[in-house]
Structure formats: C-alpha cells, structure tokens
Coordinates of C-alpha atoms in Angstrom, one line a residue:
M1 CA -58.8 4.8 159.6
S2 CA -58.5 6.6 163.0
M3 CA -56.9 9.9 163.9
I4 CA -55.6 7.9 167.0
P5 CA -51.8 7.7 166.7
D6 CA -50.3 4.3 166.2
D7 CA -47.8 4.7 169.4
K8 CA -51.3 5.0 171.3
V9 CA -53.0 2.0 169.7
R10 CA -50.1 -0.2 170.6
E11 CA -50.1 1.3 174.4
V12 CA -53.6 0.7 174.6
R13 CA -53.5 -2.9 173.5
E14 CA -50.4 -3.9 175.5
R15 CA -51.9 -2.4 178.4
A16 CA -55.2 -4.2 178.0
A17 CA -55.3 -7.9 178.9
I18 CA -57.3 -9.6 176.5
L19 CA -58.3 -12.2 179.4
D20 CA -59.7 -9.6 181.7
V21 CA -61.6 -7.9 179.0
I22 CA -63.4 -10.6 177.4
S23 CA -64.0 -12.3 181.2
D24 CA -66.6 -9.0 181.5
Y25 CA -68.5 -10.5 178.9
V26 CA -67.9 -14.4 179.1
N27 CA -67.3 -16.7 181.6
L28 CA -63.9 -18.3 181.0
R29 CA -62.4 -21.5 182.4
K30 CA -58.9 -22.5 181.9
S31 CA -58.3 -25.3 179.6
G32 CA -54.6 -25.8 178.9
A33 CA -52.9 -22.8 177.7
N34 CA -56.2 -21.1 176.8
Y35 CA -59.3 -20.3 178.3
Q36 CA -62.6 -21.3 177.3
G37 CA -66.2 -20.4 177.5
I38 CA -69.6 -20.1 175.6
C39 CA -69.4 -18.2 172.5
P40 CA -71.1 -14.5 172.9
F41 CA -71.5 -14.3 169.1
H42 CA -73.5 -17.5 168.4
G43 CA -75.9 -20.0 170.2
E44 CA -73.9 -22.8 171.6
K45 CA -74.0 -25.2 174.6
T46 CA -70.8 -26.6 174.0
P47 CA -67.8 -24.1 174.8
S48 CA -66.0 -23.4 171.6
F49 CA -64.6 -19.8 172.3
N50 CA -60.9 -20.0 173.1
V51 CA -58.8 -16.8 174.5
N52 CA -55.2 -17.2 174.4
P53 CA -53.8 -14.7 177.1
A54 CA -49.9 -15.4 175.9
R55 CA -50.9 -14.1 172.7
E56 CA -53.4 -11.8 173.4
I57 CA -56.0 -13.1 170.7
F58 CA -59.3 -14.9 170.7
H59 CA -61.0 -17.4 168.2
C60 CA -64.3 -19.5 168.4
F61 CA -64.3 -22.8 166.7
G62 CA -68.1 -22.6 166.5
C63 CA -69.0 -19.6 164.4
G64 CA -65.3 -18.5 163.2
V65 CA -64.8 -15.2 164.6
G66 CA -61.6 -14.2 165.9
G67 CA -59.0 -11.4 166.2
N68 CA -57.6 -9.2 169.1
V69 CA -58.8 -7.5 172.1
F70 CA -60.4 -4.5 169.6
T71 CA -61.6 -6.9 167.1
F72 CA -63.8 -8.3 170.3
I73 CA -65.1 -4.9 171.5
M74 CA -66.1 -3.9 167.9
K75 CA -68.0 -6.9 167.7
I76 CA -69.6 -7.2 171.0
E77 CA -70.3 -3.4 171.3
G78 CA -70.9 -2.7 167.6
L79 CA -68.5 -0.1 167.6
A80 CA -66.1 1.0 165.0
F81 CA -62.0 0.7 165.2
P82 CA -61.4 4.1 167.0
E83 CA -64.2 4.1 169.0
A84 CA -63.3 0.2 170.2
V85 CA -59.8 1.7 171.1
K86 CA -61.2 4.5 173.1
F87 CA -63.8 2.3 174.9
V88 CA -60.6 0.1 175.6
A89 CA -58.4 2.9 176.6
K90 CA -60.6 4.1 179.1
R91 CA -60.9 0.7 180.7
V92 CA -57.4 0.4 181.2
G93 CA -56.8 4.2 182.1
V94 CA -55.0 5.4 178.9
V95 CA -55.7 8.9 177.8
I96 CA -56.3 9.5 174.2
E97 CA -56.2 13.3 173.7
D98 CA -58.1 14.2 170.5
R99 CA -56.7 16.9 168.4
P100 CA -58.4 20.3 168.7
L101 CA -61.2 20.6 166.7
T102 CA -60.9 23.5 164.3
A103 CA -63.7 26.1 164.5
T104 CA -65.9 24.3 161.5
E105 CA -65.7 21.0 163.3
Q106 CA -66.6 22.3 166.5
R107 CA -69.7 24.1 165.3
R108 CA -70.7 20.7 163.2
Q109 CA -70.3 18.7 166.8
D110 CA -72.2 21.0 168.6
E111 CA -75.1 21.2 166.1
R112 CA -75.2 17.5 165.7
E113 CA -75.5 17.3 169.6
Q114 CA -78.5 19.9 169.1
F115 CA -79.9 17.7 166.7
Y116 CA -80.1 14.9 168.8
R117 CA -81.5 16.7 171.8
V118 CA -84.2 18.1 169.8
N119 CA -85.0 14.7 168.6
E120 CA -85.0 13.4 172.2
L121 CA -87.4 16.0 173.0
A122 CA -89.7 15.4 169.9
A123 CA -89.8 11.6 171.2
R124 CA -90.8 12.5 174.6
F125 CA -93.6 15.1 173.4
Y126 CA -95.1 12.0 171.1
R127 CA -95.0 9.7 173.9
R128 CA -96.6 12.0 176.6
V129 CA -99.1 12.5 174.1
L130 CA -100.0 8.9 173.7
L131 CA -99.7 8.4 177.5
E132 CA -101.3 11.3 179.0
D133 CA -103.0 13.8 176.7
G134 CA -106.5 13.4 175.5
A135 CA -105.4 14.0 171.9
G136 CA -103.7 10.5 172.3
E137 CA -106.9 8.4 173.0
A138 CA -107.4 7.4 169.5
G139 CA -103.7 6.4 169.4
R140 CA -104.5 4.4 172.6
R141 CA -107.4 2.7 171.2
Y142 CA -105.4 1.9 168.1
L143 CA -103.1 0.1 170.1
E144 CA -105.4 -1.8 172.0
R145 CA -107.2 -3.1 168.9
R146 CA -103.9 -3.8 167.5
G147 CA -102.7 -6.2 170.8
V148 CA -99.8 -3.9 171.3
D149 CA -99.3 -4.3 175.1
A150 CA -97.7 -1.5 177.6
A151 CA -94.0 -3.3 177.7
T152 CA -94.2 -3.2 174.0
S153 CA -95.0 0.4 173.5
E154 CA -92.5 1.4 176.1
A155 CA -89.8 -0.5 174.2
Y156 CA -90.5 1.1 171.0
R157 CA -91.1 4.5 172.5
L158 CA -94.4 4.7 170.7
G159 CA -95.9 8.1 170.5
F160 CA -99.2 9.9 168.9
A161 CA -98.6 13.1 167.2
P162 CA -101.9 15.1 167.8
D163 CA -104.4 16.1 165.3
R164 CA -103.2 20.0 165.3
W165 CA -101.0 21.8 163.1
D166 CA -98.5 23.4 165.5
G167 CA -98.6 20.8 168.6
L168 CA -94.9 19.9 168.3
A169 CA -93.7 23.4 167.0
H170 CA -95.3 24.9 169.8
F171 CA -93.8 22.6 172.4
L172 CA -90.3 23.1 170.7
Q173 CA -90.6 26.8 171.2
Q174 CA -91.4 26.4 174.8
Q175 CA -88.4 24.6 175.2
R176 CA -86.4 27.3 173.6
V177 CA -85.6 25.1 170.4
P178 CA -84.7 27.1 167.1
L179 CA -87.4 25.9 164.6
P180 CA -85.2 26.2 161.7
L181 CA -83.1 23.3 163.5
A182 CA -86.0 21.6 163.8
E183 CA -86.8 21.7 160.3
K184 CA -83.6 20.3 159.3
L185 CA -84.7 17.1 160.7
G186 CA -88.0 17.2 159.0
I187 CA -90.1 17.5 162.1
V188 CA -91.5 20.8 161.3
R189 CA -92.0 23.2 158.1
Q190 CA -92.0 26.6 157.8
R191 CA -95.1 28.5 156.2
E192 CA -95.0 31.0 153.3
G193 CA -96.8 33.4 155.4
G194 CA -94.2 32.6 158.4
G195 CA -94.3 30.5 161.4
Y196 CA -94.1 26.6 161.2
Y197 CA -96.4 23.6 161.2
D198 CA -95.7 20.0 162.2
I199 CA -95.1 17.2 159.6
F200 CA -96.5 14.6 161.5
R201 CA -100.2 15.1 162.6
N202 CA -102.7 12.5 163.7
R203 CA -100.6 9.7 163.4
L204 CA -99.0 6.8 165.3
I205 CA -95.4 7.4 166.0
F206 CA -92.5 4.9 165.9
T207 CA -89.2 6.2 166.8
I208 CA -86.6 5.5 164.6
A209 CA -83.1 5.1 166.8
D210 CA -79.5 4.6 166.0
P211 CA -77.7 1.4 167.6
Q212 CA -77.3 3.5 170.6
G213 CA -81.1 3.9 171.1
R214 CA -80.6 7.8 170.3
P215 CA -83.8 9.0 168.4
I216 CA -82.9 9.9 164.8
G217 CA -85.9 10.0 163.1
F218 CA -89.6 9.2 163.2
G219 CA -92.2 7.2 161.5
G220 CA -95.7 8.0 161.4
R221 CA -98.9 5.7 160.5
V222 CA -102.3 6.8 160.0
L223 CA -105.3 5.0 161.9
D224 CA -107.3 4.5 159.0
D225 CA -107.1 3.9 155.4
S226 CA -106.3 7.3 154.5
L227 CA -103.0 7.9 152.3
P228 CA -100.1 8.0 152.6
K229 CA -100.4 5.2 155.2
Y230 CA -96.9 5.7 156.2
I231 CA -94.4 9.1 156.1
N232 CA -91.1 8.7 157.4
S233 CA -88.3 11.5 158.4
P234 CA -86.6 12.8 155.5
E235 CA -82.7 12.8 155.2
S236 CA -81.3 14.5 157.6
P237 CA -77.7 15.4 159.3
I238 CA -78.2 12.6 161.6
Y239 CA -80.7 10.3 159.6
H240 CA -79.3 8.5 156.7
K241 CA -82.0 5.9 155.5
S242 CA -79.6 3.7 153.6
E243 CA -77.6 3.3 156.8
V244 CA -80.4 2.8 159.4
L245 CA -82.5 0.1 160.1
F246 CA -85.6 0.2 162.5
G247 CA -85.4 -1.5 165.6
V248 CA -81.7 -2.3 165.6
D249 CA -81.1 -0.9 169.0
L250 CA -83.4 -3.4 170.3
A251 CA -82.2 -6.2 168.4
R252 CA -78.4 -6.1 168.9
Q253 CA -78.0 -8.7 171.6
A254 CA -80.7 -11.0 170.1
M255 CA -78.8 -11.1 166.8
R256 CA -75.3 -11.7 168.6
G257 CA -77.0 -14.6 170.8
E258 CA -78.6 -16.1 167.4
G259 CA -75.9 -15.4 165.1
A260 CA -78.7 -14.1 162.7
A261 CA -81.0 -11.2 161.5
I262 CA -84.4 -11.4 160.3
I263 CA -85.3 -8.5 158.1
V264 CA -88.6 -7.3 157.3
E265 CA -90.2 -4.4 155.7
G266 CA -92.8 -2.8 158.3
Y267 CA -93.2 -1.5 161.8
F268 CA -96.1 -3.5 162.6
D269 CA -94.3 -6.4 161.2
H270 CA -91.4 -5.8 163.6
L271 CA -93.5 -5.4 166.5
A272 CA -95.4 -8.2 166.2
L273 CA -92.2 -10.4 165.8
F274 CA -90.8 -8.6 169.0
Q275 CA -93.7 -9.2 171.1
S276 CA -94.2 -12.8 170.2
G277 CA -90.4 -13.2 171.4
V278 CA -88.6 -12.7 168.3
K279 CA -86.1 -10.5 169.3
N280 CA -83.5 -10.6 166.4
V281 CA -85.3 -8.5 164.0
V282 CA -84.9 -5.5 162.3
A283 CA -86.9 -3.4 159.7
T284 CA -86.0 -1.1 156.8
C285 CA -87.6 2.2 156.7
G286 CA -89.1 2.8 153.6
T287 CA -86.2 1.8 151.4
A288 CA -84.7 -0.9 149.9
L289 CA -81.8 -3.0 151.6
T290 CA -78.4 -1.2 151.0
P291 CA -74.9 -2.2 151.4
G292 CA -74.8 0.2 154.1
H293 CA -77.7 -1.7 155.9
L294 CA -75.7 -4.9 155.4
K295 CA -72.4 -3.4 156.8
L296 CA -74.4 -2.3 159.8
L297 CA -76.0 -6.2 160.4
Q298 CA -72.7 -7.7 160.1
R299 CA -71.6 -6.2 163.3
Y300 CA -73.9 -8.4 164.8
A301 CA -74.9 -11.6 162.7
G302 CA -73.5 -13.5 160.0
R303 CA -76.5 -15.2 158.6
F304 CA -79.8 -13.2 157.5
Y305 CA -83.4 -13.8 156.6
T306 CA -85.9 -11.8 154.7
L307 CA -89.6 -11.6 155.7
F308 CA -91.1 -9.5 153.0
D309 CA -94.7 -9.6 151.7
S310 CA -95.5 -12.5 149.3
D311 CA -97.1 -10.1 146.7
S312 CA -95.3 -8.8 143.6
A313 CA -94.0 -5.9 145.6
G314 CA -92.4 -7.8 148.1
K315 CA -91.0 -10.1 146.0
K316 CA -89.4 -7.5 144.1
A317 CA -87.8 -6.2 147.4
T318 CA -86.7 -9.8 148.0
F319 CA -84.9 -10.0 144.5
R320 CA -83.1 -7.0 144.6
A321 CA -82.2 -7.6 148.4
M322 CA -80.8 -11.3 146.9
E323 CA -78.4 -9.1 144.5
L324 CA -76.7 -7.7 147.3
F325 CA -76.4 -10.5 149.5
L326 CA -74.9 -12.6 146.4
G327 CA -72.9 -9.7 145.5
E328 CA -71.6 -9.5 148.9
N329 CA -71.0 -13.4 149.4
V330 CA -73.4 -13.3 152.3
P331 CA -75.7 -16.3 153.2
A332 CA -79.2 -15.3 153.0
S333 CA -82.9 -17.5 153.3
V334 CA -86.5 -16.3 152.6
I335 CA -89.0 -17.2 155.5
E336 CA -92.3 -18.0 153.5
L337 CA -95.6 -17.5 155.2
T338 CA -99.1 -18.4 154.1
A339 CA -100.0 -16.5 151.0
G340 CA -102.1 -13.2 152.1
E341 CA -100.4 -13.2 155.4
D342 CA -98.1 -10.9 156.9
P343 CA -96.0 -11.4 160.0
D344 CA -98.5 -9.6 162.2
S345 CA -101.6 -11.6 160.9
Y346 CA -99.5 -14.9 160.6
L347 CA -98.7 -14.9 164.5
R348 CA -102.3 -13.6 165.4
K349 CA -103.4 -16.7 163.6
E350 CA -100.9 -19.2 163.9
G351 CA -99.0 -18.4 167.1
A352 CA -95.2 -18.2 167.7
D353 CA -94.6 -22.2 167.5
A354 CA -95.9 -22.3 163.9
F355 CA -93.7 -19.4 163.0
A356 CA -90.5 -21.2 164.4
G357 CA -91.6 -24.0 162.2
R358 CA -91.5 -21.4 159.0
L359 CA -88.2 -20.0 160.2
K360 CA -86.7 -23.4 160.5
G361 CA -87.9 -24.3 156.7
A362 CA -86.7 -20.9 155.4
R363 CA -85.4 -21.4 151.8
P364 CA -81.6 -20.3 150.7
I365 CA -82.6 -16.8 148.8
F366 CA -81.3 -18.0 145.4
D367 CA -83.3 -21.4 145.6
Y368 CA -86.7 -19.2 146.2
F369 CA -85.8 -17.1 143.1
F370 CA -85.2 -20.1 140.7
R371 CA -88.4 -21.8 142.2
D372 CA -90.6 -18.7 141.9
L373 CA -89.2 -18.0 138.5
V374 CA -90.2 -21.7 136.9
Q375 CA -93.4 -21.4 138.8
R376 CA -94.5 -18.1 136.8
S377 CA -92.7 -19.2 133.6
D378 CA -93.4 -21.1 130.3
T379 CA -90.9 -23.8 131.0
G380 CA -92.8 -26.4 128.6
S381 CA -91.4 -24.6 125.5
V382 CA -87.9 -23.8 124.4
A383 CA -88.2 -20.2 124.4
G384 CA -89.4 -20.6 128.0
K385 CA -86.6 -22.4 128.9
V386 CA -83.9 -20.0 127.4
A387 CA -85.9 -17.2 129.0
V388 CA -85.4 -18.6 132.7
I389 CA -81.9 -19.3 131.8
D390 CA -81.2 -15.9 130.8
Q391 CA -82.8 -14.4 134.0
L392 CA -81.0 -16.8 136.3
T393 CA -77.7 -17.0 135.0
P394 CA -76.5 -13.5 136.0
F395 CA -77.4 -14.3 139.6
L396 CA -75.9 -18.0 139.3
A397 CA -72.7 -16.4 138.3
K398 CA -72.6 -14.4 141.4
I399 CA -72.5 -17.6 143.8
S400 CA -68.8 -17.5 144.6
N401 CA -68.8 -21.1 146.6
P402 CA -68.3 -23.4 143.6
V403 CA -69.7 -26.3 145.3
E404 CA -73.2 -24.5 145.6
R405 CA -72.8 -23.1 142.4
D406 CA -72.4 -26.5 140.7
L407 CA -75.3 -27.9 142.8
Y408 CA -77.5 -25.4 141.6
V409 CA -76.4 -26.1 138.0
R410 CA -77.2 -29.5 138.3
E411 CA -80.7 -28.8 140.1
I412 CA -81.5 -26.3 137.3
A413 CA -80.4 -28.7 134.4
R414 CA -82.7 -31.2 136.0
V415 CA -85.9 -28.9 136.6
L416 CA -85.8 -27.7 133.0
G417 CA -84.5 -30.5 131.3
V418 CA -81.6 -29.4 129.7
E419 CA -77.9 -30.2 129.7
E420 CA -75.5 -29.1 132.3
R421 CA -73.1 -28.3 129.6
A422 CA -75.5 -25.7 128.1
L423 CA -75.9 -24.0 131.5
L424 CA -72.0 -24.1 132.1
R425 CA -71.5 -22.7 128.5
K426 CA -73.9 -19.9 129.3
L427 CA -72.2 -19.0 132.6
G428 CA -69.1 -18.5 130.2
K429 CA -66.9 -21.6 131.4
G430 CA -66.5 -25.2 131.3
P431 CA -67.1 -28.1 133.9
V432 CA -66.8 -26.7 137.7
T433 CA -62.9 -28.1 138.2
A434 CA -60.4 -27.3 141.1
A435 CA -59.6 -23.8 139.4
D436 CA -62.8 -22.9 140.2
M437 CA -61.6 -23.0 143.7
V438 CA -59.4 -20.2 143.1
P439 CA -60.3 -16.7 144.8
V440 CA -60.1 -13.8 142.7
R441 CA -56.6 -13.3 143.6
G442 CA -55.9 -16.3 141.6
Q443 CA -54.6 -18.1 144.6
Q444 CA -55.1 -22.0 145.3
R445 CA -56.8 -23.1 148.5
G446 CA -54.0 -25.8 149.3
S447 CA -51.2 -22.9 149.0
L448 CA -53.3 -20.9 151.6
G449 CA -52.8 -23.9 154.0
S450 CA -49.5 -24.1 153.4
E451 CA -48.6 -20.2 153.9
E452 CA -50.8 -20.3 157.2
M453 CA -48.8 -23.0 158.3
L454 CA -45.5 -21.5 157.4
L455 CA -46.7 -18.2 159.6
A456 CA -47.3 -20.3 162.6
L457 CA -44.1 -22.0 162.5
M458 CA -42.2 -18.4 161.8
G459 CA -43.8 -17.4 165.1
K460 CA -43.0 -20.4 167.0
F461 CA -39.6 -21.4 165.8
P462 CA -36.8 -18.6 165.1
E463 CA -34.7 -21.0 163.0
V464 CA -37.9 -21.3 160.6
A465 CA -38.1 -17.4 160.5
G466 CA -34.2 -17.7 159.4
R467 CA -34.9 -19.8 156.9
V468 CA -37.6 -17.5 155.4
R469 CA -35.5 -14.8 155.5
E470 CA -32.8 -16.6 153.8
Y471 CA -35.4 -17.8 151.0
G472 CA -36.8 -14.1 150.9
P473 CA -40.5 -14.0 151.9
A474 CA -41.8 -12.6 148.6
G475 CA -41.0 -16.0 147.1
L476 CA -42.7 -17.9 149.6
F477 CA -46.2 -15.8 150.6
S478 CA -49.0 -14.5 148.4
P479 CA -49.5 -10.8 148.6
E480 CA -52.4 -11.4 151.0
H481 CA -49.7 -13.0 153.7
L482 CA -46.9 -11.3 152.8
P483 CA -47.4 -8.2 154.9
I484 CA -48.0 -10.6 157.9
A485 CA -44.8 -12.7 157.3
E486 CA -42.7 -9.4 156.8
T487 CA -44.1 -8.2 160.5
I488 CA -43.3 -11.4 162.2
L489 CA -39.6 -11.0 160.8
A490 CA -39.3 -7.4 161.7
Q491 CA -40.5 -8.1 165.3
Q492 CA -38.2 -10.9 165.6
E493 CA -35.1 -9.0 164.6
T494 CA -35.8 -6.5 167.6
G495 CA -35.6 -9.4 170.0
N496 CA -39.3 -8.9 171.1
M497 CA -41.7 -11.9 171.2
V498 CA -44.1 -11.9 168.0
D499 CA -47.2 -9.5 168.9
W500 CA -49.9 -11.7 167.7
G501 CA -52.7 -9.1 168.4
R502 CA -50.9 -6.4 166.4
I503 CA -50.6 -9.0 163.3
L504 CA -54.1 -9.8 163.3
E505 CA -55.1 -6.1 163.5
Q506 CA -53.1 -5.4 160.1
I507 CA -55.4 -8.1 158.3
G508 CA -58.2 -6.4 156.3
S509 CA -60.6 -9.1 155.6
P510 CA -62.6 -10.4 158.7
E511 CA -62.6 -13.9 157.1
E512 CA -58.9 -14.3 156.7
R513 CA -58.5 -12.6 160.3
N514 CA -61.0 -15.4 161.5
R515 CA -58.7 -18.4 159.9
L516 CA -55.6 -17.1 161.1
A517 CA -56.7 -16.4 164.6
A518 CA -58.1 -20.2 164.6
L519 CA -54.5 -21.3 164.0
F520 CA -52.7 -18.9 166.0
V521 CA -54.9 -19.1 169.0
A522 CA -53.2 -22.4 169.9
D523 CA -50.0 -23.9 168.9
A524 CA -49.5 -27.1 171.2
H525 CA -49.7 -29.3 167.9
L526 CA -46.3 -28.0 166.7
D527 CA -44.4 -28.8 169.8
D528 CA -43.2 -32.3 168.9
I529 CA -42.4 -31.3 165.4
D530 CA -39.4 -30.8 163.4
P531 CA -39.4 -27.1 162.5
H532 CA -36.6 -27.6 159.4
K533 CA -38.5 -30.7 158.4
A534 CA -42.0 -28.7 158.6
F535 CA -40.1 -26.1 156.6
D536 CA -39.4 -28.3 153.9
Q537 CA -42.9 -29.9 153.5
C538 CA -44.5 -26.5 153.3
L539 CA -42.2 -25.9 150.3
Q540 CA -42.9 -29.2 148.7
A541 CA -46.7 -28.8 149.3
R542 CA -46.7 -25.3 147.6
E543 CA -45.0 -26.8 144.5
R544 CA -47.5 -29.5 144.3
D545 CA -50.2 -26.9 144.7
S546 CA -48.5 -25.0 141.9
L547 CA -48.5 -28.2 139.6
R548 CA -51.9 -29.2 140.2
G549 CA -53.3 -25.3 139.7
L550 CA -51.5 -25.3 136.4
K551 CA -52.8 -28.7 135.1
S552 CA -56.4 -27.8 136.3
L553 CA -56.4 -24.5 134.8
A554 CA -54.7 -26.0 131.5
R555 CA -57.7 -28.5 131.2
E556 CA -60.2 -25.5 131.6
L557 CA -58.4 -23.4 129.3
S558 CA -58.7 -26.1 126.5
Q559 CA -62.3 -26.0 126.7
L560 CA -62.9 -22.1 126.4
D561 CA -63.2 -19.6 123.5
P562 CA -60.1 -17.8 122.8
D563 CA -61.6 -14.8 122.7
S564 CA -63.7 -15.1 126.0
T565 CA -62.9 -12.8 129.3
R566 CA -62.3 -16.1 131.0
Y567 CA -59.8 -17.6 128.7
R568 CA -57.7 -14.3 129.3
E569 CA -58.0 -14.6 133.3
L570 CA -57.0 -18.2 133.0
L571 CA -53.9 -17.0 131.0
E572 CA -52.8 -14.4 133.7
Q573 CA -53.5 -17.1 136.5
M574 CA -51.2 -19.6 134.9
E575 CA -48.6 -17.0 134.2
S576 CA -48.7 -15.9 138.0
L577 CA -48.4 -19.8 139.2
R578 CA -45.2 -20.3 136.7
N579 CA -43.7 -16.9 138.1
R580 CA -44.4 -18.0 141.8
K581 CA -43.1 -21.8 141.2
S582 CA -39.8 -20.4 139.7
Q583 CA -39.3 -18.6 142.6
L584 CA -39.4 -21.5 144.8
L585 CA -37.2 -23.5 142.7

C-alpha cells in the first residue's frame, strides 16, 4: 500500500469532485440524479457510464467497471493507487509531502533516473544511425522491403545498431556516461583486457518502453538468416521481462477503447498489426506470458486474445497462456490464421478486413485446446479417450463458471462418446448443482444479493442501520461485506453522510467493487419502499438461501466418496451455513 497518510488520502478524495475529474475524460450529460456518458473503458454507442456526484462514485452498466475518483484515475491513466492519489492531489492543489528518503533510497532513485537517461541516449543513438548514418543504410533497405512506413518507424522508435564493436560505447563516452552503468543495462559489456564493446551490432533495433513511453530495454533483429535471430536486453534494475510487454505504451488507449488486448509473440507480428490499424496489440519479449503481464494488461482491458504461431512451439505457448488465464479466471480466446501464416504474412496476403473476420471468429482458449487435443489423439480407442480426458480434466476443473464448465462437460462427453457422469467423477464431483455456484468462500449467490440490498438500505435509511446494529452485523453479513457494514454504521454514528467513495476504496476485489458501485450509484428505486418491511424481506431471503444451500449441498454430499477432498469441503460449508442460519433466528 502507499506511504501516503490516510487523512491525506481522505482530504484529496473530499476535495476532488468526481464529476469535474471524470468530465476531463468523458462528455457527461445530466440524467436524473446522475450524469451519463459514453464509457471510456469499452466501445459503446449508447451511454451506459454513470456518475453520481452526490455519492462521489461512478459505474458503467455496460462493462461493469465502477468505483471512486481514485479507481477511475487508476484505470484511465494506468496508475497504481499511490500514483493515482498524487495525480488527483496535484489537480486539486493538495500538497503531498513524501517522507525524506534515506541515503540508500536516494542513491537508488538517482541511479534509476540515470538508467532511464542512458537508455534514452541509446535509443536516440540507434534512431540517428537508422535515419541519417551511412551505417544504417542496410536497416533502411530492410524496412523498405518489409513495407514499414516512416510513421510506423517513428512511432516504434526503430533504430539500427551499426556493424561496429564500439559504436554505442564510444557515443556514450562522448555523453559522459559511466560505461559500468550502461553495462548494468546490458547494452555494453567489458572486455577482459579492458574497455567496452557493444552488445547490439548490425541489428535492427526495437525500443522496449514502459507504459509511460520511457525506454527500458531493446530488442535486436538480424537482417539475414544468421542466428540468433533476436537478442533482447537482459534483466536490469528497470527492465523485468516478466512484467513488461512490448508496445503497451502504444496500445494503452486502444485497449481501453476496445476493452480487449491481442497478445502476439514477435516484434514484427506487433508491427504488422499496428500498421494495418489494429492498435490494441502487445507482444511478449522472448518470454512466456506471466501473471505480471496479465496484471499489467488488466489495467486496460478485460478480454484477451492470443495470436501465436500455429506450429508446435506456438501451440505450447498458447496452452501455457491458457493455464494462466484459467487460473486467474480471465476470459481469453485464440485467433487462428491460415496454417503456416504469421500476422505479418497473413496481413500482406489477405488484408485487414480478412483479419477482422478471424478476430470475430476467435475460439475460447479451452475450446481451442480441446479441439486440438482431439485432432492429434487416437479417440477411436478406449485408451485414447482416457488419455484425452486425463489431459483435459486438470484444466476443465479450473473453469470457475459452473455453467460454462457444465457445457464443456456435455460437449466433451458428446465428442468422445462417453457418459457425462464419468467426466464428473473424474473431476471429483457429482452432477453440477446449485452448490457449484458457491464461491470459494462458501457464500451463496442469493445471499450476496440480500446482503448488497441490505447495505444499500443501511446507507439510505438510518432506521435500517439501527436494526442492523441491534441484530449485530456479524450475524447478517459475510466476511466479505461485514467491514463495509461496520464502516457504514461507524460513519452514521458520527452524524456524517455515508462516504461511498471511501467504502468502495476499502473493497479489495475489483469484481465486488464494480458490483457494489452498480448498486450504490443510484438508489431512486428505494424511494417508495417501506424500509422496515424491506429489512424483514432481506432476513427472510437469507434464511431461504441458507435452506436451499443446505439441501443442495446435502444432495451432492450423498453422491460423493466420504474420503474425497470435496466431501470434506461440503461438510465445512454445511456447518458454516448452519451457524449462519442459527445467528439469524
């Protein structure tokens, strides 16, 4: 979390009118108590983005994103929470004094700034060689053959490393750069006999930038068939391959607008798509897709497409990515091109319109894996079917949506000609029931609805908050919602209005924050209800949910092996539900 004091965060939030801040990015028009506009986070024609200035929160009913002023700035600017607070603070004139750095911290900060400066100088050197130097003629001819225009070359900051041992090293010395510093960045290396030589020589240079566009590394490609075809900057204090994606600085706005990101493997794959008008594309830098990459992308997009080579290596990369996407419960699909084609060659032959059709026909990544596995397996024999199921079930079990998982079970059973029950047993559970809708925490989806409604009632009607206080919030709310209820009660005890922005801020899960923002952003539907009756209905709904949950869990329990892990999990869930139900009686 940040080093910014809580009272300073609160001051910034209170002084920053969310309507004014968001109006800098979105054209908003008044609609009842709210303001509406076209959502900046996904493509839409009909406004579904709502801002509630009284509660200082926003929500889009199209893509589901919502939160307070900091949430908005984090997503629109791609910032972490501390940076978002500072961003808004600067706008509203709140001075945030960072604590004095220790001598060690100051030295590290100064060194990082030096690293950025050295890479910037290197990028300019490579760029100048490509554009102006005779040593860059080979690079210019190569780009011309590949159909790379001047605007694309400029956007990518393409460069060329001359066929010299010390071209860059000599330039950096002229700029009074300590070469040991450049060596830490992996762009020069010290000779055994003294002096330094360039790492990149006679190669086309791609500049790898962070989301703010600062050069943090380089990729170099040979102009012929020699090996290695590519070399990339090594890990450095400012370049971490597991957290960096090539082209993210160029793709930020497009990813937000499309709500999606296309992930490719190579620099020229990226370049070909970008030049053809597909801007929401990023590339891995010689490494497999990582959780760090996914975390970076989720700042800008919610849907993902992989576009890797169709050879065995490309398929392996796709399937490794599938494990990541399924594990993180993130929707992803696979764009399939004609066999033997990569994005560059495909676009040259077929054009952008044909690629748009391929994008539209992208297949969910698990379905792609399943079809590919069946195609290359002997599904005509019992042993072959068993082998396919053995490979499918670990990934199938990671699909958290029970409806989607059930549909895949049916399709796999149909294609392989086996009983659905056999697949379900392989997964370690009986038929998919309402109990499969239970999140890991063991809560029922119906009870989430009643808890959310109860939170909304508490914020609008003090008498409902009073009844919650009498009952005891611990008996009415799950651990996920209990802190929110307690915050509402604490704020009302001081006689203040409920600070919805602060409440949303304390919700760790983006999905839950978005759901609650949708509920809190407008409460006109509560104007004509009897709050006491509504409170009683919430209690009744929770009791019904508990009874249904117990019955469905009991049905599933009866079909399981008592020694299985799932059996023990269900017993724990049933005990938890019984305890919760007893607290309501």
